[in-house]
């Protein structure tokens, strides 16, 4: 019995140590990505600048943290398609994709860089972040080899957080939440202007 208790206690302690630092209702823990960072488009050339999580403030932001793996590439495609169809105002809402290049299979990070650059050229207003050292994974204590979604309000507080795939119902609920918050934000701005 003592052996079982010890094993359960050890398991619970290890899970609590690995628990994410992200909590709904709290500000997003700070993150700075110095090595590479945000992709910038200058003509057809892509360059980088350091990025920090403070940059998410000012509008509702959906952070998609993704391992640079083929198995994760389309993890949030149904959500992205639904958001594209809903078309929330880009002045009030943005998706920020952070790609963890430190969590790529050996020899594939070059392909991931190339795909990120192509995506930036196709979607010049997209916020794409190259995290070469896995800073986000470490700072936020996220699960490796997968993805995480973090919805933030305009002040940088976490509204929604989930690691892994979404169900169809979760996708619908998240899109509804985003659209209603964007509409409420737009209404508040219109009311204050009158």
PDB file of N, CA and C in Angstrom, residues 78-90 93 171-172 174-180 182-183:
ATOM      1  N   UNK A  78      -9.344  23.037 -39.557  1.00  0.00           N
ATOM      2  CA  UNK A  78     -10.793  23.324 -39.478  1.00  0.00           C
ATOM      3  C   UNK A  78     -11.086  24.649 -38.766  1.00  0.00           C
ATOM      4  N   UNK A  79     -10.338  24.948 -37.725  1.00  0.00           N
ATOM      5  CA  UNK A  79     -10.517  26.220 -37.011  1.00  0.00           C
ATOM      6  C   UNK A  79     -10.141  27.386 -37.906  1.00  0.00           C
ATOM      7  N   UNK A  80      -8.997  27.288 -38.580  1.00  0.00           N
ATOM      8  CA  UNK A  80      -8.555  28.376 -39.459  1.00  0.00           C
ATOM      9  C   UNK A  80      -9.532  28.598 -40.609  1.00  0.00           C
ATOM     10  N   UNK A  81     -10.063  27.504 -41.169  1.00  0.00           N
ATOM     11  CA  UNK A  81     -11.058  27.631 -42.239  1.00  0.00           C
ATOM     12  C   UNK A  81     -12.322  28.315 -41.724  1.00  0.00           C
ATOM     13  N   UNK A  82     -12.771  27.939 -40.529  1.00  0.00           N
ATOM     14  CA  UNK A  82     -13.974  28.547 -39.947  1.00  0.00           C
ATOM     15  C   UNK A  82     -13.747  30.028 -39.647  1.00  0.00           C
ATOM     16  N   UNK A  83     -12.557  30.371 -39.168  1.00  0.00           N
ATOM     17  CA  UNK A  83     -12.251  31.784 -38.908  1.00  0.00           C
ATOM     18  C   UNK A  83     -12.190  32.587 -40.197  1.00  0.00           C
ATOM     19  N   UNK A  84     -11.627  31.972 -41.243  1.00  0.00           N
ATOM     20  CA  UNK A  84     -11.567  32.667 -42.536  1.00  0.00           C
ATOM     21  C   UNK A  84     -12.981  32.930 -43.054  1.00  0.00           C
ATOM     22  N   UNK A  85     -13.883  31.958 -42.873  1.00  0.00           N
ATOM     23  CA  UNK A  85     -15.270  32.129 -43.321  1.00  0.00           C
ATOM     24  C   UNK A  85     -15.992  33.186 -42.475  1.00  0.00           C
ATOM     25  N   UNK A  86     -15.732  33.214 -41.178  1.00  0.00           N
ATOM     26  CA  UNK A  86     -16.370  34.183 -40.287  1.00  0.00           C
ATOM     27  C   UNK A  86     -15.824  35.590 -40.498  1.00  0.00           C
ATOM     28  N   UNK A  87     -14.588  35.686 -40.945  1.00  0.00           N
ATOM     29  CA  UNK A  87     -13.920  36.946 -41.278  1.00  0.00           C
ATOM     30  C   UNK A  87     -14.027  38.017 -40.201  1.00  0.00           C
ATOM     31  N   UNK A  88     -13.572  37.735 -38.960  1.00  0.00           N
ATOM     32  CA  UNK A  88     -13.583  38.803 -37.955  1.00  0.00           C
ATOM     33  C   UNK A  88     -12.667  39.948 -38.382  1.00  0.00           C
ATOM     34  N   UNK A  89     -13.020  41.149 -37.992  1.00  0.00           N
ATOM     35  CA  UNK A  89     -12.292  42.346 -38.406  1.00  0.00           C
ATOM     36  C   UNK A  89     -10.806  42.250 -38.050  1.00  0.00           C
ATOM     37  N   UNK A  90      -9.913  42.410 -39.041  1.00  0.00           N
ATOM     38  CA  UNK A  90      -8.478  42.341 -38.760  1.00  0.00           C
ATOM     39  C   UNK A  90      -7.978  43.492 -37.881  1.00  0.00           C
ATOM     40  N   UNK A  93      -8.903  41.672 -34.475  1.00  0.00           N
ATOM     41  CA  UNK A  93      -8.540  40.271 -34.241  1.00  0.00           C
ATOM     42  C   UNK A  93      -7.376  39.856 -35.139  1.00  0.00           C
ATOM     43  N   UNK A 171     -14.416  23.665 -31.824  1.00  0.00           N
ATOM     44  CA  UNK A 171     -14.090  24.595 -32.901  1.00  0.00           C
ATOM     45  C   UNK A 171     -15.208  25.613 -33.070  1.00  0.00           C
ATOM     46  N   UNK A 172     -16.454  25.139 -33.123  1.00  0.00           N
ATOM     47  CA  UNK A 172     -17.611  26.035 -33.274  1.00  0.00           C
ATOM     48  C   UNK A 172     -17.708  27.003 -32.097  1.00  0.00           C
ATOM     49  N   UNK A 174     -15.301  28.044 -30.101  1.00  0.00           N
ATOM     50  CA  UNK A 174     -14.199  28.999 -30.113  1.00  0.00           C
ATOM     51  C   UNK A 174     -14.428  30.085 -31.162  1.00  0.00           C
ATOM     52  N   UNK A 175     -14.889  29.704 -32.342  1.00  0.00           N
ATOM     53  CA  UNK A 175     -15.177  30.695 -33.390  1.00  0.00           C
ATOM     54  C   UNK A 175     -16.298  31.632 -32.928  1.00  0.00           C
ATOM     55  N   UNK A 176     -17.343  31.074 -32.322  1.00  0.00           N
ATOM     56  CA  UNK A 176     -18.439  31.897 -31.801  1.00  0.00           C
ATOM     57  C   UNK A 176     -17.925  32.878 -30.753  1.00  0.00           C
ATOM     58  N   UNK A 177     -17.062  32.414 -29.856  1.00  0.00           N
ATOM     59  CA  UNK A 177     -16.484  33.274 -28.814  1.00  0.00           C
ATOM     60  C   UNK A 177     -15.670  34.413 -29.438  1.00  0.00           C
ATOM     61  N   UNK A 178     -14.855  34.075 -30.425  1.00  0.00           N
ATOM     62  CA  UNK A 178     -14.022  35.086 -31.081  1.00  0.00           C
ATOM     63  C   UNK A 178     -14.896  36.129 -31.775  1.00  0.00           C
ATOM     64  N   UNK A 179     -15.865  35.676 -32.560  1.00  0.00           N
ATOM     65  CA  UNK A 179     -16.729  36.596 -33.308  1.00  0.00           C
ATOM     66  C   UNK A 179     -17.508  37.496 -32.350  1.00  0.00           C
ATOM     67  N   UNK A 180     -18.049  36.918 -31.266  1.00  0.00           N
ATOM     68  CA  UNK A 180     -18.827  37.745 -30.334  1.00  0.00           C
ATOM     69  C   UNK A 180     -17.946  38.760 -29.620  1.00  0.00           C
ATOM     70  N   UNK A 182     -15.156  40.102 -30.854  1.00  0.00           N
ATOM     71  CA  UNK A 182     -14.784  41.113 -31.848  1.00  0.00           C
ATOM     72  C   UNK A 182     -15.949  42.071 -32.065  1.00  0.00           C
ATOM     73  N   UNK A 183     -17.173  41.528 -32.168  1.00  0.00           N
ATOM     74  CA  UNK A 183     -18.350  42.387 -32.347  1.00  0.00           C
ATOM     75  C   UNK A 183     -18.559  43.287 -31.140  1.00  0.00           C
TER      76      UNK A 183
END
